[in-house]
PDB file of C-alpha atoms in Angstrom:
ATOM      1  CA  MET A   1      44.425  -9.675 -44.055  1.00 95.00           C
ATOM      2  CA  LEU A   2      41.816 -10.164 -41.349  1.00 97.00           C
ATOM      3  CA  VAL A   3      39.004 -12.626 -42.054  1.00 98.00           C
ATOM      4  CA  VAL A   4      35.986 -13.612 -39.987  1.00 99.00           C
ATOM      5  CA  ILE A   5      34.356 -16.960 -40.755  1.00 98.00           C
ATOM      6  CA  THR A   6      30.702 -17.369 -39.836  1.00 98.00           C
ATOM      7  CA  SER A   7      29.521 -19.877 -37.286  1.00 96.00           C
ATOM      8  CA  GLU A   8      28.605 -23.198 -38.894  1.00 94.00           C
ATOM      9  CA  LYS A   9      25.199 -22.963 -37.251  1.00 91.00           C
ATOM     10  CA  LYS A  10      22.589 -20.268 -37.527  1.00 89.00           C
ATOM     11  CA  ILE A  11      22.768 -17.935 -34.549  1.00 92.00           C
ATOM     12  CA  ASP A  12      20.360 -15.326 -33.224  1.00 93.00           C
ATOM     13  CA  LYS A  13      20.803 -11.831 -34.662  1.00 94.00           C
ATOM     14  CA  GLU A  14      23.518 -13.100 -37.008  1.00 97.00           C
ATOM     15  CA  ALA A  15      22.889 -10.565 -39.792  1.00 97.00           C
ATOM     16  CA  GLU A  16      22.843  -7.796 -37.193  1.00 98.00           C
ATOM     17  CA  TYR A  17      26.193  -8.947 -35.816  1.00 98.00           C
ATOM     18  CA  ILE A  18      27.629  -9.119 -39.325  1.00 98.00           C
ATOM     19  CA  HIS A  19      26.557  -5.551 -40.070  1.00 98.00           C
ATOM     20  CA  GLN A  20      28.207  -4.392 -36.862  1.00 98.00           C
ATOM     21  CA  LEU A  21      31.435  -6.228 -37.725  1.00 98.00           C
ATOM     22  CA  PHE A  22      31.577  -4.503 -41.102  1.00 99.00           C
ATOM     23  CA  GLU A  23      30.858  -1.167 -39.442  1.00 98.00           C
ATOM     24  CA  LYS A  24      33.815  -1.843 -37.126  1.00 97.00           C
ATOM     25  CA  GLY A  25      36.049  -2.282 -40.179  1.00 97.00           C
ATOM     26  CA  LEU A  26      35.943  -5.997 -41.026  1.00 98.00           C
ATOM     27  CA  PRO A  27      37.739  -6.423 -44.390  1.00 98.00           C
ATOM     28  CA  ALA A  28      36.422  -9.872 -45.337  1.00 99.00           C
ATOM     29  CA  LEU A  29      33.686 -12.270 -44.240  1.00 99.00           C
ATOM     30  CA  HIS A  30      33.633 -15.935 -45.254  1.00 99.00           C
ATOM     31  CA  ILE A  31      30.186 -17.508 -45.136  1.00 99.00           C
ATOM     32  CA  ARG A  32      30.583 -21.156 -44.199  1.00 98.00           C
ATOM     33  CA  LYS A  33      27.355 -22.989 -43.467  1.00 98.00           C
ATOM     34  CA  PRO A  34      27.839 -26.727 -44.146  1.00 95.00           C
ATOM     35  CA  GLY A  35      24.618 -28.432 -45.148  1.00 94.00           C
ATOM     36  CA  TRP A  36      22.766 -25.258 -46.040  1.00 97.00           C
ATOM     37  CA  SER A  37      20.816 -25.278 -49.276  1.00 98.00           C
ATOM     38  CA  MET A  38      21.162 -22.737 -52.057  1.00 98.00           C
ATOM     39  CA  ASN A  39      17.929 -21.100 -50.901  1.00 98.00           C
ATOM     40  CA  GLU A  40      19.203 -20.788 -47.327  1.00 98.00           C
ATOM     41  CA  TYR A  41      22.425 -19.172 -48.523  1.00 98.00           C
ATOM     42  CA  ASP A  42      20.425 -16.880 -50.806  1.00 98.00           C
ATOM     43  CA  ALA A  43      18.117 -15.763 -47.991  1.00 98.00           C
ATOM     44  CA  PHE A  44      21.070 -15.242 -45.663  1.00 98.00           C
ATOM     45  CA  LEU A  45      22.806 -12.986 -48.185  1.00 99.00           C
ATOM     46  CA  LYS A  46      19.626 -10.984 -48.733  1.00 98.00           C
ATOM     47  CA  ASP A  47      19.586 -10.202 -44.999  1.00 98.00           C
ATOM     48  CA  ILE A  48      22.962  -8.465 -45.400  1.00 98.00           C
ATOM     49  CA  ASP A  49      23.219  -4.930 -46.797  1.00 99.00           C
ATOM     50  CA  ASP A  50      24.399  -5.172 -50.403  1.00 98.00           C
ATOM     51  CA  LYS A  51      27.037  -2.493 -49.820  1.00 99.00           C
ATOM     52  CA  TYR A  52      29.052  -5.218 -48.062  1.00 99.00           C
ATOM     53  CA  TYR A  53      28.803  -7.852 -50.797  1.00 99.00           C
ATOM     54  CA  THR A  54      32.242  -7.035 -52.206  1.00 99.00           C
ATOM     55  CA  LYS A  55      33.691  -8.139 -48.854  1.00 99.00           C
ATOM     56  CA  ILE A  56      31.908 -11.506 -48.727  1.00 99.00           C
ATOM     57  CA  VAL A  57      33.201 -14.921 -49.816  1.00 99.00           C
ATOM     58  CA  VAL A  58      31.030 -18.050 -49.999  1.00 99.00           C
ATOM     59  CA  HIS A  59      32.221 -21.582 -49.230  1.00 98.00           C
ATOM     60  CA  ASN A  60      29.260 -23.299 -50.902  1.00 97.00           C
ATOM     61  CA  HIS A  61      26.942 -22.598 -53.830  1.00 98.00           C
ATOM     62  CA  HIS A  62      29.583 -20.618 -55.685  1.00 98.00           C
ATOM     63  CA  GLU A  63      27.156 -19.456 -58.353  1.00 98.00           C
ATOM     64  CA  LEU A  64      25.859 -16.998 -55.754  1.00 99.00           C
ATOM     65  CA  ALA A  65      29.126 -15.085 -56.090  1.00 99.00           C
ATOM     66  CA  THR A  66      28.039 -14.131 -59.595  1.00 98.00           C
ATOM     67  CA  LYS A  67      24.412 -13.471 -58.664  1.00 98.00           C
ATOM     68  CA  PHE A  68      25.285 -11.120 -55.796  1.00 99.00           C
ATOM     69  CA  ARG A  69      28.637  -9.869 -57.173  1.00 98.00           C
ATOM     70  CA  LEU A  70      30.480 -11.008 -54.070  1.00 99.00           C
ATOM     71  CA  LYS A  71      34.189 -10.764 -53.319  1.00 99.00           C
ATOM     72  CA  GLY A  72      34.801 -14.368 -54.253  1.00 99.00           C
ATOM     73  CA  ILE A  73      34.603 -18.077 -53.574  1.00 99.00           C
ATOM     74  CA  HIS A  74      36.371 -20.494 -51.261  1.00 99.00           C
ATOM     75  CA  LEU A  75      37.134 -24.062 -52.300  1.00 98.00           C
ATOM     76  CA  ARG A  76      36.878 -26.624 -49.562  1.00 94.00           C
ATOM     77  CA  GLU A  77      39.622 -29.237 -49.530  1.00 92.00           C
ATOM     78  CA  LYS A  78      37.299 -31.895 -50.952  1.00 92.00           C
ATOM     79  CA  ASP A  79      36.238 -29.538 -53.757  1.00 93.00           C
ATOM     80  CA  ARG A  80      39.859 -28.880 -54.647  1.00 93.00           C
ATOM     81  CA  LEU A  81      40.663 -32.580 -54.773  1.00 91.00           C
ATOM     82  CA  ARG A  82      37.530 -33.370 -56.759  1.00 94.00           C
ATOM     83  CA  LEU A  83      38.456 -30.862 -59.474  1.00 95.00           C
ATOM     84  CA  GLY A  84      41.800 -32.586 -60.017  1.00 92.00           C
ATOM     85  CA  GLU A  85      43.399 -31.665 -63.346  1.00 94.00           C
ATOM     86  CA  ILE A  86      40.892 -28.917 -64.122  1.00 97.00           C
ATOM     87  CA  LEU A  87      41.539 -27.092 -60.833  1.00 96.00           C
ATOM     88  CA  GLY A  88      43.744 -24.479 -62.487  1.00 96.00           C
ATOM     89  CA  ASP A  89      41.174 -23.696 -65.172  1.00 97.00           C
ATOM     90  CA  HIS A  90      38.426 -23.494 -62.557  1.00 97.00           C
ATOM     91  CA  ILE A  91      40.406 -20.995 -60.476  1.00 98.00           C
ATOM     92  CA  LYS A  92      41.323 -18.903 -63.505  1.00 97.00           C
ATOM     93  CA  ALA A  93      37.723 -18.736 -64.725  1.00 98.00           C
ATOM     94  CA  TYR A  94      36.691 -17.018 -61.495  1.00 98.00           C
ATOM     95  CA  GLN A  95      39.785 -14.838 -61.232  1.00 98.00           C
ATOM     96  CA  ASP A  96      39.324 -13.643 -64.821  1.00 98.00           C
ATOM     97  CA  ASN A  97      35.912 -12.370 -63.740  1.00 98.00           C
ATOM     98  CA  ASP A  98      37.429 -10.448 -60.810  1.00 98.00           C
ATOM     99  CA  PHE A  99      36.501 -12.913 -58.083  1.00 99.00           C
ATOM    100  CA  SER A 100      39.006 -13.933 -55.429  1.00 99.00           C
ATOM    101  CA  VAL A 101      39.574 -17.660 -55.030  1.00 98.00           C
ATOM    102  CA  SER A 102      40.865 -19.164 -51.797  1.00 98.00           C
ATOM    103  CA  SER A 103      41.113 -22.658 -50.339  1.00 98.00           C
ATOM    104  CA  SER A 104      41.787 -24.595 -47.134  1.00 96.00           C
ATOM    105  CA  PHE A 105      44.957 -26.548 -46.377  1.00 96.00           C
ATOM    106  CA  HIS A 106      46.129 -28.652 -43.447  1.00 94.00           C
ATOM    107  CA  SER A 107      49.833 -29.122 -44.150  1.00 95.00           C
ATOM    108  CA  THR A 108      52.686 -26.972 -45.412  1.00 96.00           C
ATOM    109  CA  ASP A 109      53.449 -29.563 -48.099  1.00 95.00           C
ATOM    110  CA  GLU A 110      49.991 -29.031 -49.586  1.00 94.00           C
ATOM    111  CA  VAL A 111      50.523 -25.282 -49.527  1.00 95.00           C
ATOM    112  CA  LYS A 112      53.865 -25.607 -51.322  1.00 94.00           C
ATOM    113  CA  THR A 113      52.455 -27.687 -54.156  1.00 92.00           C
ATOM    114  CA  THR A 114      49.056 -26.090 -54.706  1.00 92.00           C
ATOM    115  CA  ALA A 115      48.406 -22.802 -52.912  1.00 92.00           C
ATOM    116  CA  SER A 116      50.267 -20.428 -55.243  1.00 92.00           C
ATOM    117  CA  ALA A 117      47.370 -20.548 -57.726  1.00 95.00           C
ATOM    118  CA  PHE A 118      44.993 -19.116 -55.123  1.00 97.00           C
ATOM    119  CA  ASP A 119      44.683 -15.507 -54.053  1.00 98.00           C
ATOM    120  CA  TYR A 120      45.185 -16.693 -50.491  1.00 98.00           C
ATOM    121  CA  ALA A 121      45.092 -19.934 -48.530  1.00 98.00           C
ATOM    122  CA  PHE A 122      43.867 -20.881 -45.066  1.00 98.00           C
ATOM    123  CA  LEU A 123      46.261 -23.145 -43.163  1.00 97.00           C
ATOM    124  CA  SER A 124      44.986 -24.818 -40.014  1.00 95.00           C
ATOM    125  CA  PRO A 125      45.095 -25.531 -37.186  1.00 95.00           C
ATOM    126  CA  VAL A 126      47.823 -23.076 -36.174  1.00 96.00           C
ATOM    127  CA  PHE A 127      46.829 -23.329 -32.506  1.00 95.00           C
ATOM    128  CA  SER A 128      44.431 -25.723 -30.802  1.00 88.00           C
ATOM    129  CA  SER A 129      40.996 -25.021 -32.215  1.00 75.00           C
ATOM    130  CA  ILE A 130      38.557 -23.057 -30.070  1.00 69.00           C
ATOM    131  CA  SER A 131      35.477 -24.375 -31.869  1.00 68.00           C
ATOM    132  CA  LYS A 132      36.747 -27.936 -32.489  1.00 66.00           C
ATOM    133  CA  LYS A 133      38.492 -29.239 -29.387  1.00 67.00           C
ATOM    134  CA  GLU A 134      39.693 -32.411 -31.132  1.00 68.00           C
ATOM    135  CA  TYR A 135      42.092 -30.467 -33.381  1.00 69.00           C
ATOM    136  CA  PRO A 136      45.402 -29.729 -31.587  1.00 77.00           C
ATOM    137  CA  GLY A 137      47.483 -26.823 -32.856  1.00 88.00           C
ATOM    138  CA  ARG A 138      50.508 -27.501 -35.056  1.00 92.00           C
ATOM    139  CA  LYS A 139      52.144 -24.050 -35.154  1.00 95.00           C
ATOM    140  CA  PHE A 140      53.043 -24.327 -38.834  1.00 96.00           C
ATOM    141  CA  ASP A 141      55.933 -22.051 -39.805  1.00 97.00           C
ATOM    142  CA  VAL A 142      55.201 -20.536 -43.224  1.00 97.00           C
ATOM    143  CA  ALA A 143      57.929 -17.911 -43.385  1.00 95.00           C
ATOM    144  CA  ASP A 144      59.590 -19.610 -46.365  1.00 94.00           C
ATOM    145  CA  LEU A 145      56.405 -20.247 -48.348  1.00 94.00           C
ATOM    146  CA  LYS A 146      55.680 -18.044 -51.351  1.00 90.00           C
ATOM    147  CA  ALA A 147      51.892 -18.221 -51.147  1.00 94.00           C
ATOM    148  CA  THR A 148      49.722 -15.755 -49.229  1.00 96.00           C
ATOM    149  CA  VAL A 149      48.863 -17.846 -46.176  1.00 98.00           C
ATOM    150  CA  ILE A 150      46.195 -16.924 -43.627  1.00 98.00           C
ATOM    151  CA  GLY A 151      46.450 -18.597 -40.232  1.00 98.00           C
ATOM    152  CA  LEU A 152      43.343 -20.332 -38.881  1.00 97.00           C
ATOM    153  CA  GLY A 153      42.644 -22.298 -35.726  1.00 94.00           C
ATOM    154  CA  GLY A 154      42.739 -21.161 -32.117  1.00 94.00           C
ATOM    155  CA  ILE A 155      43.599 -17.576 -33.025  1.00 96.00           C
ATOM    156  CA  ASP A 156      42.522 -14.857 -30.618  1.00 95.00           C
ATOM    157  CA  HIS A 157      43.714 -11.384 -29.645  1.00 95.00           C
ATOM    158  CA  HIS A 158      46.360 -12.747 -27.244  1.00 95.00           C
ATOM    159  CA  ASN A 159      48.316 -14.864 -29.774  1.00 97.00           C
ATOM    160  CA  ILE A 160      48.237 -12.780 -32.961  1.00 97.00           C
ATOM    161  CA  ALA A 161      51.869 -11.731 -32.480  1.00 96.00           C
ATOM    162  CA  MET A 162      52.894 -15.394 -32.604  1.00 97.00           C
ATOM    163  CA  VAL A 163      50.955 -15.848 -35.857  1.00 97.00           C
ATOM    164  CA  GLU A 164      52.921 -13.017 -37.432  1.00 96.00           C
ATOM    165  CA  LYS A 165      56.225 -14.455 -36.190  1.00 96.00           C
ATOM    166  CA  LEU A 166      55.379 -17.745 -37.907  1.00 97.00           C
ATOM    167  CA  GLY A 167      55.229 -15.892 -41.223  1.00 97.00           C
ATOM    168  CA  TYR A 168      51.510 -15.593 -41.924  1.00 97.00           C
ATOM    169  CA  SER A 169      50.056 -12.803 -44.056  1.00 96.00           C
ATOM    170  CA  GLY A 170      46.977 -12.515 -41.878  1.00 97.00           C
ATOM    171  CA  ILE A 171      44.504 -14.273 -39.613  1.00 98.00           C
ATOM    172  CA  ALA A 172      41.069 -15.874 -39.779  1.00 98.00           C
ATOM    173  CA  VAL A 173      38.910 -16.093 -36.664  1.00 97.00           C
ATOM    174  CA  LEU A 174      35.906 -18.269 -35.934  1.00 95.00           C
ATOM    175  CA  GLY A 175      35.433 -19.686 -32.445  1.00 89.00           C
ATOM    176  CA  ALA A 176      37.121 -16.675 -30.842  1.00 91.00           C
ATOM    177  CA  LEU A 177      34.078 -14.620 -31.834  1.00 94.00           C
ATOM    178  CA  TRP A 178      31.050 -16.842 -32.109  1.00 95.00           C
ATOM    179  CA  GLN A 179      31.538 -18.595 -28.782  1.00 91.00           C
ATOM    180  CA  ARG A 180      31.431 -15.233 -27.007  1.00 92.00           C
ATOM    181  CA  LYS A 181      28.320 -13.594 -25.631  1.00 91.00           C
ATOM    182  CA  ASP A 182      29.322 -10.344 -27.334  1.00 95.00           C
ATOM    183  CA  PRO A 183      31.162 -11.192 -30.574  1.00 96.00           C
ATOM    184  CA  VAL A 184      31.250  -7.592 -31.792  1.00 97.00           C
ATOM    185  CA  THR A 185      33.047  -6.245 -28.724  1.00 96.00           C
ATOM    186  CA  HIS A 186      35.511  -9.117 -28.877  1.00 96.00           C
ATOM    187  CA  PHE A 187      36.095  -8.481 -32.572  1.00 97.00           C
ATOM    188  CA  SER A 188      37.221  -4.967 -31.665  1.00 97.00           C
ATOM    189  CA  GLN A 189      39.899  -6.483 -29.415  1.00 96.00           C
ATOM    190  CA  VAL A 190      40.998  -8.879 -32.144  1.00 97.00           C
ATOM    191  CA  MET A 191      41.160  -6.129 -34.754  1.00 96.00           C
ATOM    192  CA  LYS A 192      43.118  -3.826 -32.451  1.00 96.00           C
ATOM    193  CA  SER A 193      45.699  -6.540 -31.763  1.00 97.00           C
ATOM    194  CA  TYR A 194      45.833  -7.459 -35.452  1.00 97.00           C
ATOM    195  CA  HIS A 195      46.538  -3.898 -36.569  1.00 95.00           C
ATOM    196  CA  THR A 196      49.069  -3.369 -33.787  1.00 95.00           C
ATOM    197  CA  VAL A 197      51.056  -6.448 -34.825  1.00 95.00           C
ATOM    198  CA  PHE A 198      50.790  -6.412 -38.608  1.00 90.00           C
ATOM    199  CA  THR A 199      50.969  -2.627 -39.124  1.00 79.00           C
ATOM    200  CA  LYS A 200      54.026  -2.476 -36.874  1.00 66.00           C
ATOM    201  CA  MET A 201      55.796  -5.129 -38.936  1.00 53.00           C
ATOM    202  CA  LYS A 202      55.035  -3.324 -42.208  1.00 54.00           C
ATOM    203  CA  THR A 203      56.514  -0.157 -40.719  1.00 46.00           C
ATOM    204  CA  ILE A 204      59.687  -1.992 -39.685  1.00 43.00           C
ATOM    205  CA  LEU A 205      60.048  -3.581 -43.114  1.00 42.00           C
TER     206      LEU A 205
END
């Protein structure tokens, strides 16, 4: 699975870039805009062609998943902890309505105890973060974990093979794209490397 996460900040021509990423074959986009209001999320989604909605996941204002019939929702770590004992019921309520539910984790122990209920889980930082310099990479090995784990943090076209060797089911990219002058061209490099590595391994298996 290949996921692109939006920049936290609004960037020029963002909807245009997103359309181009989908046209290049992007399977899933996570919209993560901390601090944005419901109306800002709503307007942002309306700028995106509705034919791509089934490939979009929102990190905030989850009710928009129902309004726009999106792919699903993502629970931030603090949301997951806040839900506590009703977490399982909350996840199931969305999954029963054909929405994917994912969440963010920062240790393999957390993944072992909680992640199996989710459709997939982000684990970070795998490598030193490109967008957040204060987060050094930890190179988590997830080969023995039963959950579907997506690697996040410092991932770019040159280290995707290492991500696969560590046992991940896919990658999520953020800073590798949005800190570039031409994110769409760079996405093509990332996607090419991703398919080379992960398709090759499926063939071997």
